[in-house]
Amino acid sequence: MENIEIKTQKIYACQISDVPENGGACVLIDGEQIAIFNFTSKGEWYATQNLCPHKQQMALSRGLIGSTGTEPKVACPFHKKAFSLKNGACLSGEDFTLKTYPVEVEKDKVFLYI
Amino acid sequence: MKKNLIVIGNGMVGYKFCEKLIAKSGNDLYNITVFGEEIRPAYDRVHLSAYMGEKTIEELTMAPLDWYETHNISLKLADPITNVDLDRKMVSSHSGLSLPYDFLVFATGSAPFVPMIPGVEKEGVFVYRTIEDLDMMKAYAPKATRAAVIGGGLLGLEAAKALLDLGISDSNVIEFAPRLMPRQIDQAGSDLLKGKLRDLGIKVHCNKNTQEIVGDGKIEGMTFADGERLEVDMLVISAGIKPRDEVAKIAGLEVGSRGGILVNDLLQTSDPSVYAIGECALHNTMIYGLVAPGYDMAEIVANQLVGADAKSFTGFDMSTKLKLIGVDVASFGNPFLEEPDCQTIIYENKTKGVYKRINIGNDSKLLLGGILVGDASQYSMLLQTVNNKLPIPEDPEDLILGARGGEGDAGAGVMALPDEALICSCEAITKGKIISEITENNATTIDEIKKSTKACTGCGGCTPMVKDLIQGVLKSQGKVIRNVLCEHFDYSRQELLSLAKLNNLKTYDEVLHKHGVGDGCEVCKPAVASILASLWNENVLGTGRLTAQDSNDRYLANIQRGGTYSVVPRIPGGEITPEKLIVIGNVAQKYGLYTKITGGQRIDMFGAHVSDLPKIWEELIAAGFESGHAYGKALRTVKSCVGTTWCRFGVQDAVSFAIEVENRYKGLRSPHKLKSAVSGCIRECAEAQSKDFGIIATEKGWNLYVGGNGGSKPRHADLIATDLSSEECIRLIDRFLMFYIKTAEPLQRTATWIDKMEGGIAYLKSVIIDDVIGINEELELEMQSLVDNYKCEWKEAVETPEIRKRFVHFVNAPETKDPTVKFEEMRSQIKAEDWNIAKF
Ligand code: SRM
Ligand SMILES: Cc1cc2nc3c(=O)[nH]c(=O)nc-3n(C[C@H](O)[C@H](O)[C@H](O)COP(=O)(O)OP(=O)(O)OC[C@H]3O[C@@H](n4cnc5c(N)ncnc54)[C@H](O)[C@@H]3O)c2cc1C
Ligand code: SF4
Ligand code: FES
């Protein structure tokens, strides 16, 4: 296996107020749909691909977020498959993984590393 | 030196054999090569029909390609073995590979048996075995309107259901024998099943011998030996299976006169270094067309190859349960034993569509077998009782009717089984294994058990038993199993509702902080959101509630395939003016929506982009429409018939009363959806008896029924009061609904709520009619305050900027619609793109 160096870039995504508390919203960056989650109860922000790998639906930003134990997760609105917000692993026992992106919040703005 | 092991066939059994061998470290002993004829790795054929609907190829795949790689299995797909040289111990494949083996395993399965009917080669004639077969059927179905299946066995019926799922409403089953599923059920069971299938839209023709398939190039019809003819433009042949023994035969292995590779109790063929397992193996005159015996064979051969003690194959139980949605059929043990060899007990209820038969030993000590049609909920337990020779009740009929009068304990049944009892026969998981997972590894959910043991992952038939087992074990450990919401709340819905009310809590966060732990999840959030709505009737999208709403409530619309939404304005009682019809037409046209009359007497507009929703509603509201709450666990519709306003039989004004009732309870949120109807006379054209609360006119007033349900388990509503005035009727409904809202479990319809209620309908009547617990005044007041608090939530949503701004797909590009949304055209309207067409 080769190691590929991945360079990330910090990109402005949206205003904090665009993402509801304890919920998600979708941004369009360079043709890519990214779901951003404002995990207010933990004081954390997460970002994943917006596409649910189960039926290829652009829907994860509209999912309910919450936790299993201490693992933060989002449940897809379509069939409630749940995914870890930390590493994108599917928590409903299937072989899917979501892309995740680092998020940074400065004042009232949300940035992504892509 | 490792030896060479070659497996021919990468189907369910071939795969399971590899899995078992790997689990026994077989890859330390062997270089494993698998040849598969199909282009993809093994998939779950048992659930093939799910590919017509919810499941993708990926989900059906037994293990992804990298699994084989990780375990050093060389998998050659799309490369069938064409010859085996038994003397030189070599196989040769279609692509020209020649490989030596020390051991060879045939797992070539079977192919559909296609009888020599003239015309079978015509276009539009299919078999039902592989993903490709289904793809071809899917591609052909849009051209077809009437279809048939030859063969009324287990697979034939599944194929017939698949035809319905493909949108073919006229589906026929042709069976040569005098009854359906002739190997599993008896005539009486078949007759009942026939009726059930008719209700599903499948017509059954027994005693029919197909003579010819007619048509010019493609099928246009079928003719039968009795001279009749059936016009169909699509046909699926499911007349049995034919073991794939052709390569074995060429190689010179012994095969049965009617097919199948002959094996002994160790699953060895006539050449001891060659095995055969699964549907291609002929053991003791039997070909097993089921997956569980195949898995058992795989286990036995894997054990021999790693030198573990060699158990032998001694045959397998052929008990089965049909997976058809909406029809329960099962047979177990020996279903066909008859008197005087046994005592037979039969229960038949034609109105409910239930037939049950059990065969009991003449000494009344053992259950020998039986048949269940219409209600197979006791299947697993009965099968266990046969297989483990469990003692049966003194009144054996209790086995099928349940103990009447005594105290029923669901868990006790499983707990009485011996530890060796096979709970999951697909994966051969015993009760002892599951118990140790629960007690030693603390696996207390179905998901955890699935992960650690693979139980429940095959046919799924054992899931209810595993559930009972978990409950039973926890109970025996003295752990109190309370019906709590989820890991975040240690309360039942009823308790939480009282707490939220007592403490005047109005947002999800308040409830979580005061009474819960952690961050919540997709189970407790909608449940709490529903409680809050039922308590205060404030806008569900208000601050602190928005993100606790379930998918549909969060956008006040039903999410559809592709991510668009449907819009359903309220049309109380189904009555609508021409002016309003025109508005709906205009709005649908303007926003490019698909329109359909729903089963609830109103109009649904599908395919709305999320950002169009507020604009659409603005126009609808301006024309006097309100939200129809089709997205909520809330009052849906109150259907009506025309009653005295037009009908020559009507005895009351059903439309006016339906509108009054619908307007009273509109916006009322509840544990599950609520439906109602008002019929103008006993002919019952509004189907009130299938509703959560239904009203039927009498000469003197209204009869009130409660607890009806359509859906997959229909229940007729119970009559609770007669000849009521309109006011009395409303008062009773107020109490009924409020009592339901306060005490039901999340997502429990009124029908299940009543069925689970201790004391049942009699108790319900004593509370809401006789007021035995003295709460009726309170119930009425609570309902009145909810009614007074009603506001159209869509009107509030479009008028409140804070709420309205959330209706966008991209928050950083609010004007842009989701570009991945795709529509197709059908009958001059749009439809969502099929999501089973894989996007690679
Ligand atoms: C649109 C409609 C079908 C149609 O084209 O006619 C429909 C569509 C859906 N039904 Fe239904 N049902 C519709 C009438 C019915 C009826 C007939 C009736 O109401 O008279 C029934 C049987 C009666 C009953 O409920 O007892 C019915 C029994 C169900 C069930 C099974 C409920 C049960 O207790 O078993 C579900 C599943 C559920 O709710 O969990 C369901 C669920 C659904 C959902 C919400 C599935 C979903 O979650 O996406 C569908 C939403 C489609 C959408 O986006 O609008 N639908 N559904 C009908 C809407 C009526 C309306 O005007 O609001
Ligand atoms: C629609 C449907 C529903 C079913 N429902 C149930 C059910 O509810 N319960 C149940 O127990 N069973 C059910 N079955 C039966 C179950 O699927 C089979 O018993 C099971 O698949 C048998 O496994 P197998 O590996 O022996 O055969 P298969 O799964 O058929 O696999 C054999 C494989 O070998 C390949 N092959 C054949 N010849 C060669 C060759 N020369 N070289 C290389 N590869 C070759 C074939 O292409 C195939 O991929 C159902 C079957 C169908 C079709
Ligand atoms: S129930 Fe049927 S017969 Fe009776 S009033 Fe209604 S439409 Fe007429
Ligand atoms: S599309 Fe996301 S769970 Fe099915």
mmCIF file of C-alpha atoms and ligand atoms in Angstrom, chain A residues 52 54-55 57 76 78-81, ligand 4:
data_model
loop_
_atom_site.group_PDB
_atom_site.id
_atom_site.type_symbol
_atom_site.label_atom_id
_atom_site.label_comp_id
_atom_site.label_asym_id
_atom_site.label_seq_id
_atom_site.Cartn_x
_atom_site.Cartn_y
_atom_site.Cartn_z
ATOM 1 C CA CYS A 52 -26.360 8.162 2.945
ATOM 2 C CA HIS A 54 -27.565 2.879 2.151
ATOM 3 C CA LYS A 55 -29.781 4.055 -0.701
ATOM 4 C CA GLN A 57 -29.914 9.557 -0.532
ATOM 5 C CA CYS A 76 -30.535 8.769 8.421
ATOM 6 C CA PHE A 78 -34.903 7.307 5.457
ATOM 7 C CA HIS A 79 -34.351 4.000 7.233
ATOM 8 C CA LYS A 80 -32.660 5.149 10.425
ATOM 9 C CA LYS A 81 -29.277 3.588 9.733
HETATM 10 S S1 FES C 4 -31.084 5.836 2.720
HETATM 11 FE FE1 FES C 4 -30.184 6.268 4.619
HETATM 12 S S2 FES C 4 -30.834 4.660 5.853
HETATM 13 FE FE2 FES C 4 -31.650 4.097 3.912
#
